[in-house]
Coordinates of C-alpha atoms in Angstrom, one line a residue:
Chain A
X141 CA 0.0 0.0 0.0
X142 CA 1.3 3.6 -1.0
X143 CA -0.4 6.6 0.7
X144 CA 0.1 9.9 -0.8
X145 CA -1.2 13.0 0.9
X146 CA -2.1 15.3 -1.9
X147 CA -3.5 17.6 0.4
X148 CA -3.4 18.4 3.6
X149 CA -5.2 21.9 4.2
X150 CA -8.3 22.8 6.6
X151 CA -11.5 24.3 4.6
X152 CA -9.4 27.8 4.6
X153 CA -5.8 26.5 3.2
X154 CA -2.3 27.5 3.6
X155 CA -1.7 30.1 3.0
X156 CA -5.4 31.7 4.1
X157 CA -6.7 34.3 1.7
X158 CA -5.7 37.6 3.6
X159 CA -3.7 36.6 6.4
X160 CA -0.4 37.6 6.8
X161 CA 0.8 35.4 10.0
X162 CA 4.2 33.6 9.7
X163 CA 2.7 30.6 8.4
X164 CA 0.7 32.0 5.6
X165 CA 3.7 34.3 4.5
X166 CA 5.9 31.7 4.5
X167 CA 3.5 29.5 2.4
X168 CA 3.1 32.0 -0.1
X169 CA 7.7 32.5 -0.3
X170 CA 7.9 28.6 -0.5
X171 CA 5.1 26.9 -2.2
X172 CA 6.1 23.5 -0.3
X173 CA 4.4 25.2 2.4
X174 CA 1.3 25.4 0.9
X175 CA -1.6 23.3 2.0
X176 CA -4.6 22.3 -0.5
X177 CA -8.0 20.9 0.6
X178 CA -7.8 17.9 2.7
X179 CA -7.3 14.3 -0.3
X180 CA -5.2 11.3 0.0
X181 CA -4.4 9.0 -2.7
X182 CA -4.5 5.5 -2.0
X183 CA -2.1 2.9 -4.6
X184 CA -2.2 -0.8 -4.2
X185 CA -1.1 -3.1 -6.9
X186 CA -3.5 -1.5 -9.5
X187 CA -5.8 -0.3 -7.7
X188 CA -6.1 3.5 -6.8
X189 CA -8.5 5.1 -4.5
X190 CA -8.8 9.2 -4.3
X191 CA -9.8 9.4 -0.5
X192 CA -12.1 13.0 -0.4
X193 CA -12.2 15.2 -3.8
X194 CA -11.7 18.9 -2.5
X195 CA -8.8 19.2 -5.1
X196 CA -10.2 21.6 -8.0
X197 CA -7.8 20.0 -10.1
X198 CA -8.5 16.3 -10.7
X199 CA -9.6 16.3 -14.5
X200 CA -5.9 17.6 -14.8
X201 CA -4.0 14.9 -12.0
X202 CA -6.4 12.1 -12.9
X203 CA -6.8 11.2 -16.6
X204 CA -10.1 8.9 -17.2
X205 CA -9.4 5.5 -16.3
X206 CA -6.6 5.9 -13.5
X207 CA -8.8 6.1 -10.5
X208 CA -11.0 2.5 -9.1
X209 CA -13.0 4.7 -6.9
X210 CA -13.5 7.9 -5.0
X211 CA -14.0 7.6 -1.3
X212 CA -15.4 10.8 0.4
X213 CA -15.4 11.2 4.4
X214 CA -18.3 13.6 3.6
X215 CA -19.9 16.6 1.9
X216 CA -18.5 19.9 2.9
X217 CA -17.4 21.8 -0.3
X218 CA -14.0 21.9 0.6
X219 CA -14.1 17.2 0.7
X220 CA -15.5 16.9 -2.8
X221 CA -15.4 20.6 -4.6
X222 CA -13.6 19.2 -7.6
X223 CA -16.5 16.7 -8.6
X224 CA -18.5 19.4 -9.8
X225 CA -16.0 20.1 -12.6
X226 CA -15.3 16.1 -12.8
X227 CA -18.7 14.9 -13.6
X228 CA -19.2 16.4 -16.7
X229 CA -16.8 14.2 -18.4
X230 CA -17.0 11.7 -20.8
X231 CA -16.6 7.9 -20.6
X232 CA -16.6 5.1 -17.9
X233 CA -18.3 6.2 -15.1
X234 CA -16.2 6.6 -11.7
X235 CA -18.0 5.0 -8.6
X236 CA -17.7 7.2 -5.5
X237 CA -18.5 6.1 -2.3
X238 CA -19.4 8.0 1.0
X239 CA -21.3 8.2 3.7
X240 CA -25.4 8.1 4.0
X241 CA -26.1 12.2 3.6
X242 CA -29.2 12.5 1.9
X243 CA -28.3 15.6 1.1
X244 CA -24.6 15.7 -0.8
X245 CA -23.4 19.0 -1.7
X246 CA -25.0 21.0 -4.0
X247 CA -26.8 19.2 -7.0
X248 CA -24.0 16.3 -7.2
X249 CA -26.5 13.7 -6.5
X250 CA -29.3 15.6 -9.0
X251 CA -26.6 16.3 -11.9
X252 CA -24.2 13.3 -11.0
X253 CA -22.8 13.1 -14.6
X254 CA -20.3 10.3 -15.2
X255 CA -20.1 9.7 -11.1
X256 CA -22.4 6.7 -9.5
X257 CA -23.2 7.4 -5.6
X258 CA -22.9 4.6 -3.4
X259 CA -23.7 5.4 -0.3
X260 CA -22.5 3.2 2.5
X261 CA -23.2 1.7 5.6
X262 CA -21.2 2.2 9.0
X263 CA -18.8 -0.7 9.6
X264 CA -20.0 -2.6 6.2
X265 CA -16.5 -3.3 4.6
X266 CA -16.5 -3.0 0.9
X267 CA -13.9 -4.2 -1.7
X268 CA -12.5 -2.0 -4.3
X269 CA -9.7 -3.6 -6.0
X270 CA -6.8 -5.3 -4.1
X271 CA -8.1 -2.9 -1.2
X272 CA -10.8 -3.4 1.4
X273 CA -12.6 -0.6 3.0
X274 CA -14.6 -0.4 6.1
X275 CA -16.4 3.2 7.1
X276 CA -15.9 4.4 10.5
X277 CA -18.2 6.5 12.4
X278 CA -17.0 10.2 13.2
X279 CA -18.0 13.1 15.3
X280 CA -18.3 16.4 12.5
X281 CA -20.9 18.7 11.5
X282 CA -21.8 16.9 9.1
X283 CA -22.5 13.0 9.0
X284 CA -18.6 11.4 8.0
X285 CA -17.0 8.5 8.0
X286 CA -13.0 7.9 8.3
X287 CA -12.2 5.0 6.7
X288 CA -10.3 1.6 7.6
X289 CA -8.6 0.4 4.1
X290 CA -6.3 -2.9 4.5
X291 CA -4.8 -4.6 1.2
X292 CA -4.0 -8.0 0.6
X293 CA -0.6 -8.7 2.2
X294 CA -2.4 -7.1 5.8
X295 CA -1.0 -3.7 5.7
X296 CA -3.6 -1.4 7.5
X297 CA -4.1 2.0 7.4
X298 CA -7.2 4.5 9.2
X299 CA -7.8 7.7 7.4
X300 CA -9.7 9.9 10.1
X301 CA -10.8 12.7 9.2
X302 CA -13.4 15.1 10.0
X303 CA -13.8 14.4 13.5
X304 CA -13.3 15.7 16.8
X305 CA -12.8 13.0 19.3
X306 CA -13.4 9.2 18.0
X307 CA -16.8 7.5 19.0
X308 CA -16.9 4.8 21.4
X309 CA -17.8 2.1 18.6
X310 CA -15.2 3.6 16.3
X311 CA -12.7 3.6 18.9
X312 CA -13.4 0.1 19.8
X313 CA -13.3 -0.9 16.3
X314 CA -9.4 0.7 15.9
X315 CA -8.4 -0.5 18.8
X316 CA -9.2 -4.2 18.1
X317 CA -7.9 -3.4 14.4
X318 CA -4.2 -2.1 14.8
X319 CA -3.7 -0.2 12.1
X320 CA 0.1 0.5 11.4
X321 CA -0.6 3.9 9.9
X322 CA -3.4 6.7 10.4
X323 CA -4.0 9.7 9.1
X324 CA -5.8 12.4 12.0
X325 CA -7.2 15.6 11.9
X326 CA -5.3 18.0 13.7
X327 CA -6.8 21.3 12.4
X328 CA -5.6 23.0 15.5
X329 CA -3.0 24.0 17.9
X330 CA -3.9 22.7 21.4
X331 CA -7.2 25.5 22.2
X332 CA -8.3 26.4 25.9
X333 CA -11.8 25.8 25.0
X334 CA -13.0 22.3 23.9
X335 CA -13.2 22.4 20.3
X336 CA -15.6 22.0 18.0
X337 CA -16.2 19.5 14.9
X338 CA -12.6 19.0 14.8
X339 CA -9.3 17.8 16.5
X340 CA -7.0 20.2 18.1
X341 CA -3.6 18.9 19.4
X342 CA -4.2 17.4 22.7
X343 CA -7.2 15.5 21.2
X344 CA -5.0 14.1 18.1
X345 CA -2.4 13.3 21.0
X346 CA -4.4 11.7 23.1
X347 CA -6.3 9.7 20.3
X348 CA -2.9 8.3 19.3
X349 CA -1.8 7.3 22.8
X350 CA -5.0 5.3 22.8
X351 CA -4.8 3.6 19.3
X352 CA -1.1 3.0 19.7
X353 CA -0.2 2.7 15.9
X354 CA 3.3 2.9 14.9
X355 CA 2.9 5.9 12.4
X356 CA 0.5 8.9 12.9
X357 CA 0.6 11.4 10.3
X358 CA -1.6 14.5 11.1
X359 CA -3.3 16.3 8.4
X360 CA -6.0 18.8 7.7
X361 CA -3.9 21.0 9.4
X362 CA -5.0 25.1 9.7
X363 CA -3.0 28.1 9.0
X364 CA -3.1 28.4 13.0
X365 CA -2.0 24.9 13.3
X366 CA 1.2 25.7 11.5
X367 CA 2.0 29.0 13.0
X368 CA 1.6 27.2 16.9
X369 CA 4.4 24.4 15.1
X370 CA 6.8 27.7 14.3
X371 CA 6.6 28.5 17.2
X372 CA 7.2 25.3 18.8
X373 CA 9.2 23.3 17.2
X374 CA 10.4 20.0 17.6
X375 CA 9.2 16.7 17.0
X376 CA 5.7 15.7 18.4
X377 CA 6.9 12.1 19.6
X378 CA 9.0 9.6 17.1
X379 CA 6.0 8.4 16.1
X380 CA 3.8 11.6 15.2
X381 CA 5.0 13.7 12.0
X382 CA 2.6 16.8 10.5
X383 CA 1.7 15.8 7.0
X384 CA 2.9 18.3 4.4
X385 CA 1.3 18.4 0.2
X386 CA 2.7 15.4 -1.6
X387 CA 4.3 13.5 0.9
X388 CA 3.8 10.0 -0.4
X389 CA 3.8 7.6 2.9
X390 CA 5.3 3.9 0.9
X391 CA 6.3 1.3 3.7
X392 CA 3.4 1.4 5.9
X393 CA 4.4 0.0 9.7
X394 CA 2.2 -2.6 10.8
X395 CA 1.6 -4.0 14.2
X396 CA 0.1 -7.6 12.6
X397 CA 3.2 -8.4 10.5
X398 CA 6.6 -7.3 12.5
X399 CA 8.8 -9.3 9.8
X400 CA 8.1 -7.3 6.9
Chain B
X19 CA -15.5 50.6 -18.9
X20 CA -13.3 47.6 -19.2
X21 CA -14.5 44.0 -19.8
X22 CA -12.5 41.2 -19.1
X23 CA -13.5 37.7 -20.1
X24 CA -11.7 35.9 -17.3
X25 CA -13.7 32.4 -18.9
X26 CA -16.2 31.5 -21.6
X27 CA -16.5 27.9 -21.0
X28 CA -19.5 26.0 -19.8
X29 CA -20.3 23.5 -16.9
X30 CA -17.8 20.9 -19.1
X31 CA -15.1 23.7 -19.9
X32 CA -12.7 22.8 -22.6
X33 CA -11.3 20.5 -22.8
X34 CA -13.9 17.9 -21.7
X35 CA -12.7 15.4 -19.3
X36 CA -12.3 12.8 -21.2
X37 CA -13.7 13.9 -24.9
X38 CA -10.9 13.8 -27.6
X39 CA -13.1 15.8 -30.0
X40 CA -11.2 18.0 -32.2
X41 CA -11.8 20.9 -29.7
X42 CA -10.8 19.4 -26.8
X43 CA -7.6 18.0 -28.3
X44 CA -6.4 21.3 -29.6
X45 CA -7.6 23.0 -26.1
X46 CA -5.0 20.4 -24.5
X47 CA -2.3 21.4 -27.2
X48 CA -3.0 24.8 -26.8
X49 CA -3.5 26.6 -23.4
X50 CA -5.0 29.7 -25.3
X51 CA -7.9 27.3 -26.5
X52 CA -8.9 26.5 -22.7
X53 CA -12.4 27.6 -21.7
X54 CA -12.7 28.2 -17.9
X55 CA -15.6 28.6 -15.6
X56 CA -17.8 31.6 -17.6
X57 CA -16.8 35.1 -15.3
X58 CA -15.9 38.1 -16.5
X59 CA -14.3 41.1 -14.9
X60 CA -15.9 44.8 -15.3
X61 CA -13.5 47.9 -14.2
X62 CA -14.7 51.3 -14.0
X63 CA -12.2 54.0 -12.4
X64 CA -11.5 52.1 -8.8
X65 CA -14.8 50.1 -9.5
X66 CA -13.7 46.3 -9.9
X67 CA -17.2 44.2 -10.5
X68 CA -16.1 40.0 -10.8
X69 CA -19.6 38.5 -12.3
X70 CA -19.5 35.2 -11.4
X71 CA -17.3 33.4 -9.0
X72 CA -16.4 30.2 -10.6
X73 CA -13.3 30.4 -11.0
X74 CA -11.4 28.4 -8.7
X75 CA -8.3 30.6 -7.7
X76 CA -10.0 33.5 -6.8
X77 CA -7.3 34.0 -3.8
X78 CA -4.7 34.3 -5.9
X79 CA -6.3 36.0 -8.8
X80 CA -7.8 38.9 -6.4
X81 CA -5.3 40.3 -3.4
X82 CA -7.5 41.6 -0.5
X83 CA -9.5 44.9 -1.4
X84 CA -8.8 44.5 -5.2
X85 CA -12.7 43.9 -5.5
X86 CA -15.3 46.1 -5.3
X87 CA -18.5 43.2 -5.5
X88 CA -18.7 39.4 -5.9
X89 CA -21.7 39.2 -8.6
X90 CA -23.5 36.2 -9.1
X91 CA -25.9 35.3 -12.2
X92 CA -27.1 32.4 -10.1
X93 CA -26.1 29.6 -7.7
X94 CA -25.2 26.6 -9.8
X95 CA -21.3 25.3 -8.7
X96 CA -19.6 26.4 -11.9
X97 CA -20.6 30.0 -11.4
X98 CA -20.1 29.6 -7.2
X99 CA -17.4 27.3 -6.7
X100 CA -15.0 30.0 -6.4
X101 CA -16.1 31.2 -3.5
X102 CA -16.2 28.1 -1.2
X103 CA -13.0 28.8 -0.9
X104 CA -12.5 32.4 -1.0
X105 CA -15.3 32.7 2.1
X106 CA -12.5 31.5 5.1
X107 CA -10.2 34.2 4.4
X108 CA -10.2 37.5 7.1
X109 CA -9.9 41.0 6.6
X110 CA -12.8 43.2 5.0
X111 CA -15.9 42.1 4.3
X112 CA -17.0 41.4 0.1
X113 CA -20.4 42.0 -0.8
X114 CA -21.5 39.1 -2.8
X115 CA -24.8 40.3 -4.9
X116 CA -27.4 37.8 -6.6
X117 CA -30.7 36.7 -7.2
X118 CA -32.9 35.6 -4.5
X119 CA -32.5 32.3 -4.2
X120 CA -33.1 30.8 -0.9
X121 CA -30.9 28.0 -1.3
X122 CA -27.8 29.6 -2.4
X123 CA -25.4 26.8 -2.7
X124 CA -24.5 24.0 -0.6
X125 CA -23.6 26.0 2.8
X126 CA -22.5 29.5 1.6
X127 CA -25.5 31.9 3.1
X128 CA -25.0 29.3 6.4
X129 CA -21.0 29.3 6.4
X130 CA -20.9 33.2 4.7
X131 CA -17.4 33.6 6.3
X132 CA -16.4 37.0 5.2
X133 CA -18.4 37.0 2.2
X134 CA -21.6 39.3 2.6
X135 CA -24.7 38.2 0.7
X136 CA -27.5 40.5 -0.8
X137 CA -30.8 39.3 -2.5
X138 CA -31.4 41.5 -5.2
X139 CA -35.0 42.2 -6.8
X140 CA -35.6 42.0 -10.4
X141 CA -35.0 45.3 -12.4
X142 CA -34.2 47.6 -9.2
X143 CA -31.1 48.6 -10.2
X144 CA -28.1 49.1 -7.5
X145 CA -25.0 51.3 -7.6
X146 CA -21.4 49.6 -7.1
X147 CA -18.8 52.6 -7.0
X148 CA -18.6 54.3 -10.4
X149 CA -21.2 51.3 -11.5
X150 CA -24.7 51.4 -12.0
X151 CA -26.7 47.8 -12.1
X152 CA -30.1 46.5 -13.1
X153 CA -30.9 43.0 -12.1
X154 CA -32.7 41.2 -15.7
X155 CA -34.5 38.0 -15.0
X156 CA -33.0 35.4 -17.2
X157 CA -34.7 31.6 -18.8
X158 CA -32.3 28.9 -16.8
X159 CA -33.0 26.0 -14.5
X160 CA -32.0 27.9 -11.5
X161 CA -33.5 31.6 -10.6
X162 CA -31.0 33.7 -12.6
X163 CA -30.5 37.1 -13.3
X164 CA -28.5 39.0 -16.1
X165 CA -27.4 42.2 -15.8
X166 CA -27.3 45.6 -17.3
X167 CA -24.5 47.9 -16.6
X168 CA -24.0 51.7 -17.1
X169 CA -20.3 53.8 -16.1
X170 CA -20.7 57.4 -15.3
X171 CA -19.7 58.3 -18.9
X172 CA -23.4 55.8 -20.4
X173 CA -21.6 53.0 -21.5
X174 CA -23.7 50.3 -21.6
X175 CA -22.7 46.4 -21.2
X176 CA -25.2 43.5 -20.9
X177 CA -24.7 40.1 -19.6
X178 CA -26.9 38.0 -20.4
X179 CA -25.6 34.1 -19.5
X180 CA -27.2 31.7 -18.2
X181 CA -30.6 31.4 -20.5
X182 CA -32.3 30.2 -23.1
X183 CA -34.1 32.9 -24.8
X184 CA -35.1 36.6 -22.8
X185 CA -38.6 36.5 -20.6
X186 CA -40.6 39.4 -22.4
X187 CA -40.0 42.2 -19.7
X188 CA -36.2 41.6 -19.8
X189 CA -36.2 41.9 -23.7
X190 CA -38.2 45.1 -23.2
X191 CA -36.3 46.2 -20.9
X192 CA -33.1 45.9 -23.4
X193 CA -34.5 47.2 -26.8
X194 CA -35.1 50.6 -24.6
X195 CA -31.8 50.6 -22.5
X196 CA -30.1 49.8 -25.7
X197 CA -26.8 48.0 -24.8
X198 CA -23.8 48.8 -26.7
X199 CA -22.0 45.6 -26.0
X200 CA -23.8 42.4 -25.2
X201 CA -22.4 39.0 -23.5
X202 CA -25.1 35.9 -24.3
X203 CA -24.9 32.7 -23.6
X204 CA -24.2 30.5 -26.7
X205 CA -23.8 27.0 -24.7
X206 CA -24.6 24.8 -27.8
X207 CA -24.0 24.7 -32.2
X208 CA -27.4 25.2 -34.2
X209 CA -29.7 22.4 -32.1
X210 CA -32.5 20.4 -34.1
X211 CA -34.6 20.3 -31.1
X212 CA -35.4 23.1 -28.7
X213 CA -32.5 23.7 -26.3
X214 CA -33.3 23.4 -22.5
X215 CA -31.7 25.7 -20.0
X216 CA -29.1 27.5 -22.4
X217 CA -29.0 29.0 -25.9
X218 CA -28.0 27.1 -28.7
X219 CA -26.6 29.7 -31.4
X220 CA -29.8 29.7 -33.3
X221 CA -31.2 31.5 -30.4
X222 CA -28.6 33.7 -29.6
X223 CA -27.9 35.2 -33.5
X224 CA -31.8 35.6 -33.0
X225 CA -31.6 38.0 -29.4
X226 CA -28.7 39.5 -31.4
X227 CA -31.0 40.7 -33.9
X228 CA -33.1 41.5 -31.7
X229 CA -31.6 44.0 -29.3
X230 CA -29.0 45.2 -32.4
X231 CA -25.8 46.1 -29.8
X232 CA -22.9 47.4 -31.8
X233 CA -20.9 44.0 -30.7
X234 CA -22.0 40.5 -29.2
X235 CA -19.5 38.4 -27.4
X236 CA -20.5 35.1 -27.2
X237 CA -20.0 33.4 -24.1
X238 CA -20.5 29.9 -21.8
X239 CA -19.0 27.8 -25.1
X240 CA -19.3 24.4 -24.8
X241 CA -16.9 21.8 -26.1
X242 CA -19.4 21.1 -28.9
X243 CA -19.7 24.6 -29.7
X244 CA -15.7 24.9 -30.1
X245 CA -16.2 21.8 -32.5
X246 CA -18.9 23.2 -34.9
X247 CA -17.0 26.3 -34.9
X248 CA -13.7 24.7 -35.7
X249 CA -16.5 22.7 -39.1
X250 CA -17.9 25.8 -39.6
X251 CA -15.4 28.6 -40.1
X252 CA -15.2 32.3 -41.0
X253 CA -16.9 35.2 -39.1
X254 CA -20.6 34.6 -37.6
X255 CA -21.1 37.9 -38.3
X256 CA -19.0 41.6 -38.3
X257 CA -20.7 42.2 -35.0
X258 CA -20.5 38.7 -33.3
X259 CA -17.4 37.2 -31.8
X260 CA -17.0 34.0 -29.7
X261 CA -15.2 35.5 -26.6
X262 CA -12.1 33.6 -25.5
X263 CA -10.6 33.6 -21.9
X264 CA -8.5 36.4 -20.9
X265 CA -10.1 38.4 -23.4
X266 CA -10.2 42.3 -22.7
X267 CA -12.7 44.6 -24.3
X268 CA -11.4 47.8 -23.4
X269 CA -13.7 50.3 -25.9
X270 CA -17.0 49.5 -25.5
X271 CA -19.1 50.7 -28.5
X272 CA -22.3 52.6 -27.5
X273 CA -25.2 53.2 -29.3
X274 CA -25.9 56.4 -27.2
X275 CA -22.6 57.7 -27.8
X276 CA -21.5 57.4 -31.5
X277 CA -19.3 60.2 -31.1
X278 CA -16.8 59.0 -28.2

């Protein structure tokens, strides 16, 4: 299993349209510091799996044919924004899967164009390729799922994000699971004030320490996120690394098989 | 008064995902043959008026105060989209003008972030800086407005995109305002059938006749439009030019004004 972070940006970005903290100006000097809307790419054997679709750019990164599915955690504009360019394509239709909001986004589901809607059920494991993929309750503002995505060979990898917090069943769930890798909101920097529909850094801490995997990358990180990390700097902990835009993530640890 | 046709294309843009039609093949060859979300710029003195917000870098098109008004011809995502993102950034407010539709899209009125929304009401004209404009009621699948436009010196610019065909009052309304330049929606080639939802160019060459403006740029091109054109070459007419993106129409011909 490869896992590439294509993006790795809150709903705002880095850097954020008029802001001129040290994060944002140094995003807009070095374009590696730049963070687009939240995707992951997901490679095993042949299959590939777009994990949200907030990239405006995917007619141009994804020529027909090169991705098995599209897997969105939900429907905020800034998860699947680049569909409503996408759809209007031509040729085999791309199946994209994602939680049960009879809503969507817009008119996606009305005008759905060359995508097909599945929506799925919590903890029902699906199969797309050489990849299975079961959804995993989280706590937004809108209904989400992160997703638990394990290949043939046993590698395992949780992709959680939107969320603040885990739920108990989803918690459960990981814990039994092991994954070797997960991805984890960390919008924020650690806040006074519980937060709200998403991680800040003592939550994503304290969800690691509970999950124990041996790789957490965090992602959907804010403008504010990245200014707290100037400021202190340092690793997390060995195993905790802030995701940057293109990082591509190609031995995944794994608990289950120690040998490889 | 100085038009800009930041994009011309339709829904699809050019090139089509996945269409390898003459047009779309020579849009992929050649940047200059791209077609873009359909927005154009409008600059009077200090007055900078962006109709349309489709476009997906608006951040880094538009630096913080370089806009005067957001306005919207309606609320599908290929005229919106732009501003999903634009809405998280801070600093001063941008009013965002448009038709009343109470569903906007997706969560823009609910998440506004610094964008300031205002329903406007059919022919009551509002002033924008050194810009006068009166809200037309337009044929589309989605309450939509076109709009006339008047600088402080009587030049006179209408866009008209999306529709299919004028309602009555708005064609009135234009034969006695007398536009000197005129942006229509030409989404589709000569159709056999009626065309739903957007003019095909049978309909436009007839408003064109119609309200007799000095020039027509044709605008929201479809791929399929680009590919009849490419068939059927030479000009349309003296007075009627398919608009390309990044287009500037900096002389505006007047009909009131024959000696400027």
């Amino acid at each position: 299993m490869r896992v590439t972070f294509l993006g790795t940006g809150d709903a705002g970005g880095v850097p954020l349209y008029g802001c001129n903290c040290p994060a944002c100006m140094r995003a807009r000097a070095v374009a590696a510091f730049r963070r687009r809307p939240c995707t992951a790419l997901v490679e095993a054997g042949d299959t590939r799996i777009l994990i949200d679709a907030g990239l405006t750019d995917l007619t141009e990164r994804f020529p027909p044919g090169s991705l098995s599915a599209i897997v969105v955690t939900h429907f905020h504009p800034d998860h699947v924004q680049g569909l409503f360019h996408l759809r209007w394509g031509i040729g085999a239709r791309i199946p994209v899967y994602g939680p049960p909001d009879s809503e969507g986004c817009a008119d996606l589901y009305k005008n759905h164009g060359l995508l097909e809607f599945h929506r799925l059920s919590k903890f029902d494991r699906i199969t797309v390729g050489d990849l299975m993929l079961t959804p995993l309750p989280l706590i937004h503002s809108k209904v989400t799922f992160g997703y638990a995505i394990e290949d043939s060979i046993g590698q395992r990898f949780a992709y959680l994000t939107d969320t603040v917090g885990l739920p108990p069943r989803t918690e459960e769930f990981l814990k039994d699971w092991r994954p070797g890798l997960v991805a984890l909101d960390c919008t924020q920097p650690p806040e006074n004030d519980p937060p709200r529909n998403h991680n800040d850094l003592t939550i994503a801490l304290a969800i690691a320490e509970t999950l124990t995997p041996a790789k957490v990358w965090l992602t959907h990180i804010s403008h504010d996120m990245d200014a707290w990390r100037l400021k202190n700097v340092g690793e997390l902990s060995p195993r905790i690394t802030v995701a940057h835009d293109s990082q591509v993530v190609s031995e995944i640890d794994i608990n289950r098989r120690r040998g490889k």
